[in-house]
Coordinates of C-alpha atoms in Angstrom, one line a residue:
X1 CA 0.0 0.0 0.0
X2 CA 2.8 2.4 0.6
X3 CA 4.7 1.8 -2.6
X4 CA 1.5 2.3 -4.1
X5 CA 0.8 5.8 -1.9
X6 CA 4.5 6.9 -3.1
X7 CA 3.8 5.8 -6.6
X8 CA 0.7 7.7 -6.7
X9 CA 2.5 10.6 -5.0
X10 CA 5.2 11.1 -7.4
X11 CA 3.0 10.6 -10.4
X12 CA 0.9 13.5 -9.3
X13 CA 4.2 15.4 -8.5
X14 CA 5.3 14.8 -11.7
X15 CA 1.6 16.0 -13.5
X16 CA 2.2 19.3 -11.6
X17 CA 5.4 19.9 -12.5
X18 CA 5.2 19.3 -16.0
X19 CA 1.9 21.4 -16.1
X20 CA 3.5 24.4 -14.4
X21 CA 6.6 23.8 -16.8
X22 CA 4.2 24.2 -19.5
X23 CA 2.8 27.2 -18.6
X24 CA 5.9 28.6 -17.6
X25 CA 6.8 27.6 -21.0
X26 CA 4.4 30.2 -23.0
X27 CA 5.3 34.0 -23.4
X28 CA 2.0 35.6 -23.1
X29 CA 1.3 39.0 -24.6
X30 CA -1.5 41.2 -24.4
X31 CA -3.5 42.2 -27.8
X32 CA -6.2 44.8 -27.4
X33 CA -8.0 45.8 -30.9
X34 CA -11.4 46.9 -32.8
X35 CA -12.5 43.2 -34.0
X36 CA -15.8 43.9 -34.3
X37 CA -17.9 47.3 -34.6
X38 CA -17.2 50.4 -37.0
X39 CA -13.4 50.1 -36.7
X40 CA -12.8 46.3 -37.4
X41 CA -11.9 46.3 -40.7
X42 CA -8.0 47.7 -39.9
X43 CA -8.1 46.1 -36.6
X44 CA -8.1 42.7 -38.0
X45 CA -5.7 43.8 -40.3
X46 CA -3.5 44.4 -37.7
X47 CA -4.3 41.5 -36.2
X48 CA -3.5 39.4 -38.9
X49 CA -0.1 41.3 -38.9
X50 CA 0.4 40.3 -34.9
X51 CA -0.1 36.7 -36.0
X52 CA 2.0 36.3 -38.8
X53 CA 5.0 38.0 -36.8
X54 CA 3.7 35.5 -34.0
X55 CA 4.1 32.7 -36.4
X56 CA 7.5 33.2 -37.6
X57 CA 9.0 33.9 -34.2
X58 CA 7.1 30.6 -33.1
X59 CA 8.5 28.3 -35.9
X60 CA 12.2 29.5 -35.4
X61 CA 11.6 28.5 -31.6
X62 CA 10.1 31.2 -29.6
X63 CA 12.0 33.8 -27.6
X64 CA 14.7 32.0 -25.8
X65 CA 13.2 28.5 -26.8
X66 CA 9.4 29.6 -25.1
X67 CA 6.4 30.2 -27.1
X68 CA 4.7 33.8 -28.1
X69 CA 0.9 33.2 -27.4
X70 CA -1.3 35.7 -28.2
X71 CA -4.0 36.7 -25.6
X72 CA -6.1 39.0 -27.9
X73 CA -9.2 40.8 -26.6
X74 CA -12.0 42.4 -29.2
X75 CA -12.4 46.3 -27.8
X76 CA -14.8 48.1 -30.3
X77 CA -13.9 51.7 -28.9
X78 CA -12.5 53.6 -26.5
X79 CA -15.8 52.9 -23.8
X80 CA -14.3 49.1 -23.7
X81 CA -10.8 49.8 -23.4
X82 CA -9.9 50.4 -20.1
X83 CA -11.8 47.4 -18.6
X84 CA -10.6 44.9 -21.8
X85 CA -6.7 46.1 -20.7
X86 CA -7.7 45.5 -16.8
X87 CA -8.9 41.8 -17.4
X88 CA -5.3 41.0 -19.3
X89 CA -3.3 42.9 -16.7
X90 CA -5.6 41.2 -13.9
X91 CA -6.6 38.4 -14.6
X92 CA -4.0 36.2 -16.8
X93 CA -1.3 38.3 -15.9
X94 CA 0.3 39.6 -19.1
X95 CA 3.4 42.4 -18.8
X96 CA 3.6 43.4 -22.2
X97 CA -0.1 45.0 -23.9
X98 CA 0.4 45.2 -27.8
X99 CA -2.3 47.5 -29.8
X100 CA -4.5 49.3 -31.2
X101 CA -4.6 51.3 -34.5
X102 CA -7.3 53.7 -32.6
X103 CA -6.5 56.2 -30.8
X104 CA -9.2 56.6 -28.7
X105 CA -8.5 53.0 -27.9
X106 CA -4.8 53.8 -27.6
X107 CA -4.8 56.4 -24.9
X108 CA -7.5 54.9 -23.0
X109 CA -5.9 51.3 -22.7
X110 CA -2.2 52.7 -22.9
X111 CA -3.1 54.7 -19.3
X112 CA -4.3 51.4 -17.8
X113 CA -1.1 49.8 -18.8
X114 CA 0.9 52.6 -17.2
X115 CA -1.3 52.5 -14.0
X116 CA 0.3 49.0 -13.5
X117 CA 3.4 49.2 -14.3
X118 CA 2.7 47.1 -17.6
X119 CA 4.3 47.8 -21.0
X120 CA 1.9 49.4 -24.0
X121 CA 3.0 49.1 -27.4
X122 CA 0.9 51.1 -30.2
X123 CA 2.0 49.9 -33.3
X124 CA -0.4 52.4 -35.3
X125 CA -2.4 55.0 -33.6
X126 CA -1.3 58.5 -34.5
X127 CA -3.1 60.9 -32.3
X128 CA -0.5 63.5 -30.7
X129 CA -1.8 63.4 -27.4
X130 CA -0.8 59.3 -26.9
X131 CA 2.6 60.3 -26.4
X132 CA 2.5 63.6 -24.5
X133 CA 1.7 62.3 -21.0
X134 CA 5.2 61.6 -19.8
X135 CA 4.2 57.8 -19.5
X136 CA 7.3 55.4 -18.8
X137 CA 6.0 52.5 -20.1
X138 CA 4.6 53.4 -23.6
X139 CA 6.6 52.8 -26.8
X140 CA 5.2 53.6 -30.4
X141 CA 6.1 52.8 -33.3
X142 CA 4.5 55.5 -35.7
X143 CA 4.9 58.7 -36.5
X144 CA 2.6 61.1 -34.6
X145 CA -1.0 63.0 -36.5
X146 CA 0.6 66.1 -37.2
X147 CA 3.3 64.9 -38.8
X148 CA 1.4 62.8 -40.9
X149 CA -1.1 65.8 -41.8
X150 CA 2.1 68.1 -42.0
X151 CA 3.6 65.7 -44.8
X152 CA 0.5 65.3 -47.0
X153 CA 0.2 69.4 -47.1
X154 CA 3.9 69.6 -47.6
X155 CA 3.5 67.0 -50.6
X156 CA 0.6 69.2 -51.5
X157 CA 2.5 72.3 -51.4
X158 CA 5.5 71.1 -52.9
X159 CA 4.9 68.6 -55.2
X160 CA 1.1 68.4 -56.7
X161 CA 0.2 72.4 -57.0
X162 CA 3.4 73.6 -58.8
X163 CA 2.5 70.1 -61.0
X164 CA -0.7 71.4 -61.7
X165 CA 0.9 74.9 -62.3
X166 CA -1.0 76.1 -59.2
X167 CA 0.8 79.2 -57.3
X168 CA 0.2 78.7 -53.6
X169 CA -1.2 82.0 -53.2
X170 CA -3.5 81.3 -55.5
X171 CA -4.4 77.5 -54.6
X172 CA -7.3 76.8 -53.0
X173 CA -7.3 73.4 -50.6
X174 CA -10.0 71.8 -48.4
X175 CA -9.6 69.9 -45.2
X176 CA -12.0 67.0 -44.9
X177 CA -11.6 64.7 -41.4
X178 CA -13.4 62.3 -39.3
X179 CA -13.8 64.1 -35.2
X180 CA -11.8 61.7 -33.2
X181 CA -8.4 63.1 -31.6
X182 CA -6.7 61.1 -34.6
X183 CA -8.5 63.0 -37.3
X184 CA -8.2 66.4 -35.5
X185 CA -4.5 66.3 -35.1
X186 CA -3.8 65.3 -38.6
X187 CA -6.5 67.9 -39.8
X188 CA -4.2 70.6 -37.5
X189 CA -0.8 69.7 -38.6
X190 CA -2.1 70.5 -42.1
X191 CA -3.4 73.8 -41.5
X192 CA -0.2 74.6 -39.9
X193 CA 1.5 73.9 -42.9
X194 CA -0.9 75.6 -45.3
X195 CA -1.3 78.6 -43.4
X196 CA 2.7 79.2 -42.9
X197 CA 3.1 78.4 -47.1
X198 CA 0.3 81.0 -47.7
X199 CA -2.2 78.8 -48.8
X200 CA -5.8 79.4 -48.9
X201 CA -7.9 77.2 -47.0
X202 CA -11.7 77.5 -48.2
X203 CA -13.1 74.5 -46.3
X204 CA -12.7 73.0 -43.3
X205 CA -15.0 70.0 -42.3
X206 CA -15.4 67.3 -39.7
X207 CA -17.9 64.3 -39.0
X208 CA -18.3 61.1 -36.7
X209 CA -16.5 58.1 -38.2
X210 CA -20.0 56.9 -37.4
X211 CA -21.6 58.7 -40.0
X212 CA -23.7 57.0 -42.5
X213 CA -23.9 60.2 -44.8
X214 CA -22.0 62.8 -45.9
X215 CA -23.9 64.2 -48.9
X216 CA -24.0 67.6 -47.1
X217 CA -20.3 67.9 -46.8
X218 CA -19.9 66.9 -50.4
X219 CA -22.7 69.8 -51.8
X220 CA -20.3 72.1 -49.3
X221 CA -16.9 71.1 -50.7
X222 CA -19.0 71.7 -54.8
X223 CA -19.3 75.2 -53.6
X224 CA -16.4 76.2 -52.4
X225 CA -14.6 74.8 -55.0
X226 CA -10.9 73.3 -53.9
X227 CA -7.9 72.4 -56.4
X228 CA -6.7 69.9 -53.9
X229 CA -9.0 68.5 -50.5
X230 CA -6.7 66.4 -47.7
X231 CA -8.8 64.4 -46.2
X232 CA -8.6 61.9 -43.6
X233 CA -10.8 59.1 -42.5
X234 CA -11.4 55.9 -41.4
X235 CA -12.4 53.1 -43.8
X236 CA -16.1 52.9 -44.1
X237 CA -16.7 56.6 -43.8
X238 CA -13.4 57.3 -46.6
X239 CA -15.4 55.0 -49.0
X240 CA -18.7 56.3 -48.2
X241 CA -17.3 60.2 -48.9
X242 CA -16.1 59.2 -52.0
X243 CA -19.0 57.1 -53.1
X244 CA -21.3 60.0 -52.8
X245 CA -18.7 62.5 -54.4
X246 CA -19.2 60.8 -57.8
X247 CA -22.6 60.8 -57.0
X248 CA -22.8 64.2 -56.7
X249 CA -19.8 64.9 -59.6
X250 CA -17.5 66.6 -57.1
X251 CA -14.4 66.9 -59.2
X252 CA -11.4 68.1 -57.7
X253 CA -7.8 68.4 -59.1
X254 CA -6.2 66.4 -56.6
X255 CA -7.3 64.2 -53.4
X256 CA -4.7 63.2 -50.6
X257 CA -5.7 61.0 -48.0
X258 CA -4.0 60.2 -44.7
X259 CA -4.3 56.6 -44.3
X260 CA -7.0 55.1 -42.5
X261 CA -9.3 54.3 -45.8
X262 CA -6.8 55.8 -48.4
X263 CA -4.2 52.8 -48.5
X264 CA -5.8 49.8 -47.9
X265 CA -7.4 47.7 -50.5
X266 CA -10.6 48.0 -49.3
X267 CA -11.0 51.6 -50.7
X268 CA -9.8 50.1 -54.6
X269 CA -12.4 46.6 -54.4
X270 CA -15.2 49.5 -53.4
X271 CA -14.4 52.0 -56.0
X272 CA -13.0 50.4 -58.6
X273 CA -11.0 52.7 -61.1
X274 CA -12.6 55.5 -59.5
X275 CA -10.1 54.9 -57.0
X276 CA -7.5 55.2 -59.6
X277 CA -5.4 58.6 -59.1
X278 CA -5.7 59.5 -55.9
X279 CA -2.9 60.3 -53.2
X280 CA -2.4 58.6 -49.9
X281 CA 0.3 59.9 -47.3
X282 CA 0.9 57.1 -44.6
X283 CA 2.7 54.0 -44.2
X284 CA 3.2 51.8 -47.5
X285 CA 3.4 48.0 -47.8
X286 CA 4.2 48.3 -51.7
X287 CA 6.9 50.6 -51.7
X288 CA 10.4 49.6 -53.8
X289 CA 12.2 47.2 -51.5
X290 CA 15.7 48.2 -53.1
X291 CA 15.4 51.1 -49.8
X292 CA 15.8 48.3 -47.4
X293 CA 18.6 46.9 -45.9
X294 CA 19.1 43.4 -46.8
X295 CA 17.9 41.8 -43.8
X296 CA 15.0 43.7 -44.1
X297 CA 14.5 43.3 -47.8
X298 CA 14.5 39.3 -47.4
X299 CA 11.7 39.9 -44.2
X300 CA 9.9 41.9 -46.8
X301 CA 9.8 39.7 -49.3
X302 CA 8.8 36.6 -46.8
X303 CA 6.0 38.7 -45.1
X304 CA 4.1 39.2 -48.2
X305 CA 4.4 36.2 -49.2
X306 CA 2.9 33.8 -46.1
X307 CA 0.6 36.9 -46.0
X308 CA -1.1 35.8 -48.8
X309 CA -0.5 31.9 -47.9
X310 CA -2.2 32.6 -44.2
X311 CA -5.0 34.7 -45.5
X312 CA -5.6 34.2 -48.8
X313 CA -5.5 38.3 -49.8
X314 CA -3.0 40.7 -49.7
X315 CA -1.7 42.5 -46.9
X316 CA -2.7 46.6 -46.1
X317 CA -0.1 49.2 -44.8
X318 CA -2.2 48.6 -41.3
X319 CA -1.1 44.8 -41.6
X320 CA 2.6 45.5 -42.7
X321 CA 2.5 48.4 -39.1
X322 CA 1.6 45.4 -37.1
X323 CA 3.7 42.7 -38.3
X324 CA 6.7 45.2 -38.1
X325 CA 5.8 46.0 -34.0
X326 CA 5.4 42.8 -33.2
X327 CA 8.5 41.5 -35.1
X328 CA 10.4 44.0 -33.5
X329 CA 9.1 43.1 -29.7
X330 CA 9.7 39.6 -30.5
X331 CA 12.8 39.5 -32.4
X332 CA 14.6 42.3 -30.5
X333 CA 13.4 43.1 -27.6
X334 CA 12.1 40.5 -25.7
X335 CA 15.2 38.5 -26.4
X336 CA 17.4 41.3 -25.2
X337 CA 15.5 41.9 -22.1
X338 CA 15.3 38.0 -21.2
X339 CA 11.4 37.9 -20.9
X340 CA 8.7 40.0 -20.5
X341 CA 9.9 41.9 -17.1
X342 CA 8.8 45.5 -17.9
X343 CA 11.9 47.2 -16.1
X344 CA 13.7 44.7 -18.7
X345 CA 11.5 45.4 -21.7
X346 CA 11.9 48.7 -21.1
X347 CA 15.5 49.1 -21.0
X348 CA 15.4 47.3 -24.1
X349 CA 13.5 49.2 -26.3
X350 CA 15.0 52.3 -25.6
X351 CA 18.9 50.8 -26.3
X352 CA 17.1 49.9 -29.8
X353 CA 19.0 51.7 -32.4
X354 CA 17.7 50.8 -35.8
X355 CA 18.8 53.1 -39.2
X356 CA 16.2 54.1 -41.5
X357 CA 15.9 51.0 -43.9
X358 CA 15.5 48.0 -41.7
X359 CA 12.0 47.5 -40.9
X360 CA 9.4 46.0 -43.5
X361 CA 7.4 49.4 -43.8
X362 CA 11.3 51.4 -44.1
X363 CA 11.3 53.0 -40.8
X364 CA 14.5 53.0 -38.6
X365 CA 13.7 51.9 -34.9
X366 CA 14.8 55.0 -32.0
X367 CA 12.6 55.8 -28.9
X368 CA 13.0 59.3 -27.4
X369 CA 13.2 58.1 -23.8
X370 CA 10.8 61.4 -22.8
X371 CA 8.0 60.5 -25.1
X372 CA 8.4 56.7 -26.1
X373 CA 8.1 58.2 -29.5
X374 CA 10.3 56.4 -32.4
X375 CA 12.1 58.7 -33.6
X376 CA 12.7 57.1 -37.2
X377 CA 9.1 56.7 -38.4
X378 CA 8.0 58.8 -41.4
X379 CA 5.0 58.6 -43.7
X380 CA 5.6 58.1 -47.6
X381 CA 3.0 58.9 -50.3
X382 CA 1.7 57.1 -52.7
X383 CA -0.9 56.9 -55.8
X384 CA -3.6 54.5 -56.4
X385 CA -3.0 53.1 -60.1
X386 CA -4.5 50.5 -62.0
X387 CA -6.2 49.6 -58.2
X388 CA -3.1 49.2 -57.1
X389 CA -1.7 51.4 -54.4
X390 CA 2.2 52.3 -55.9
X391 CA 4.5 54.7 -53.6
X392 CA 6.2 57.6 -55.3
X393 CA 7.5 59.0 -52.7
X394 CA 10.6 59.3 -51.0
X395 CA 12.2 58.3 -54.2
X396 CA 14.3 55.7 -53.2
X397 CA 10.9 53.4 -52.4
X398 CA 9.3 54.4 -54.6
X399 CA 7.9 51.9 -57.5
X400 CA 7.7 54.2 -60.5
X401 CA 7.8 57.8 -61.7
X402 CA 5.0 57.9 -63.7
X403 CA 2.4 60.0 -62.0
X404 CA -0.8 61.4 -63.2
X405 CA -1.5 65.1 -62.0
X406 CA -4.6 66.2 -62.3
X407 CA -7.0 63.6 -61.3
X408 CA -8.9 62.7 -64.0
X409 CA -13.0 62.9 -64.2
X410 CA -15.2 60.4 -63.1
X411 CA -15.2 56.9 -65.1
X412 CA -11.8 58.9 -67.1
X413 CA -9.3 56.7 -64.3
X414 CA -8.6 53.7 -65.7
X415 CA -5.2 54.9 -67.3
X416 CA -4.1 56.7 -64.4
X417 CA -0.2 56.3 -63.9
X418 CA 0.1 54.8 -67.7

């Protein structure tokens, strides 16, 4: 009876042991993002992003020989932020919270994160404001709102009005943008920029995301009669403004969006050629690889293509943002810093010193150690041709040099960048 007590003992031991090496075994990180709701189309881009960069990291053995699991949480807005970034912190314990393209989501889950001592990493929100708390523990990975507004007036006021033989004190540009703290800051950095060129602004309109019509902001922008609007949106509402444009025969000499719906394929499969022509500054994931260093070339090259073997479609700029922060986090830091120990991960990310060139979407990799802003994160521009999105700009990732200024009619687009 006793050898069968002790037998019994030790196999139970043994069970325990081995289940607590297993779960020791795991790297669990924290994924907070719109996967349902008005905003789910990008965040399941991004998502799909986390999980490739998951993938990879996983079949080359983990960090340290452990295994990257993803605990990912749907948050449709900012209301269910804060108590989606509790329960990870709370209840299974993660150290490291990876999100959320939103920034209303951002800055409410980021100051949870913060609250506990727990790292935040925002691979893609751009609102200003994320990153002017003096918070610790929060690293991102973009470029702020205003600078992303500020390079698609600068592109405006450099590039497509002397193109179209505009002078700038004659040129007459419309600023179109959804009302969240991510649309107001990149609507703001483009007035800036405007106003100190000398430029004429003769419309400036906002709207809910939420909105399921916009004809009256379209009749407005027929009336006061832009060469060039900069808009920036969100997906549904970037195709539903530009839907009832054509409707309405709104004809402009040049659109620039800032991301959002502007580069992703959605906004090509819903318009067709109509899509054809116009600008997009933001981050590219078709942009002329020959920029990249080679390391990050080959990644480049590998991430579109089990992109497209994972998911059967091709990857958007918001997938390419998320793969690269999670690749980075995984591949550099968490090995660096041993774990997931946020005093560690911290440390880590700011001794990261990455030159332009060696991520998949061209960025460098610095942190300012005041802000938790990276440093060497810029937007390019591109041009929807042939319902393809191609970047032309900088010029060394950029795919061609054919460019058509000015946008073409309605049903005229088919030949745009030919």
């Amino acid at each position: 009876m006793k050898k069968v007590r002790k037998l019994l003992l030790n196999t139970v031991c043994a069970a325990l042991l081995a289940a607590g090496a297993s779960a020791h075994a795991d790297i669990k990180i924290g994924v907070v993002l719109p996967l349902t709701g008005p905003l789910a189309s990008l965040g399941n881009d991004v998502n799909r992003g986390f999980e490739l960069a998951r993938d990879l990291v996983n079949e080359k053995g983990g960090v340290a020989g452990e295994k990257i699991v993803l605990l990912t949480t749907d948050v449709p807005g900012s209301n269910e932020a804060a108590s989606q970034a509790m329960r990870l912190i709370n209840r299974d314990g993660v150290k490291v919270l990876v999100g959320s393209y939103a920034s209303s989501i951002s800055f409410a889950a980021s100051q949870v994160a913060e609250r506990n001592g727990v790292i935040y990493v925002e691979q893609g929100a751009v609102a200003d404001d994320i990153t002017r708390r003096g918070f610790k523990n929060l690293f991102r990975f973009i470029y702020p709102a205003s600078e992303l507004g500020k390079g698609s007036a600068q592109y405006a006021t450099d590039v497509i009005l002397p193109k179209l033989g505009v002078p700038l004190e004659k040129a007459r540009v419309a600023i179109l943008n959804e009302d969240s703290s991510y649309g107001a800051a990149v609507a703001d950095g483009a007035r800036k920029w405007l106003k100190e060129k000398g430029v004429q602004i003769v419309d400036e309109s906002s709207y809910s995301y939420k909105t399921t019509d916009l004809s009256s902001l379209v009749q407005r922008l027929k009336s006061s009669n832009p060469d060039v609007i900069v808009a920036c949106s969100y997906t549904p509402d970037g195709i539903l403004f530009w839907r009832q444009a054509r409707e309405a025969n709104l004809n402009v000499k040049a659109m620039i969006g800032n991301g959002g719906a502007h580069n992703i394929p959605d906004f090509a499969e819903a318009l067709g050629d109509d899509a054809n022509g116009v600008f997009n500054a933001g981050t590219s994931a078709y942009f002329n690889d020959s920029g990249l260093t080679p390391e990050a070339a080959a990644l480049f090259k590998v991430f579109h293509e089990r992109y497209e073997q994972k998911f059967g479609r091709k990857p958007s700029a918001h997938s390419a943002m998320g793969f690269n922060a999670m690749w980075v986090l995984l591949s550099d830091v968490l090995p660096a810093a041993g774990g997931v120990d946020p005093d560690k991960v911290r440390q880590a990310f700011l001794a990261l010193d990455k030159p332009v060139g060696s991520t998949i979407v061209g960025w460098g990799v610095k942190f300012d150690p005041k802000t938790g802003e990276n440093t060497r994160a810029f937007p390019m521009v591109d041009q929807w041709q042939g319902r393809q999105i191609r970047t032309i700009w900088p010029t060394e990732f950029g795919v061609t040099d054919k460019i058509t200024y000015p946008l073409p009619a309605w049903g005229q687009r088919q030949n745009v960048g030919q």
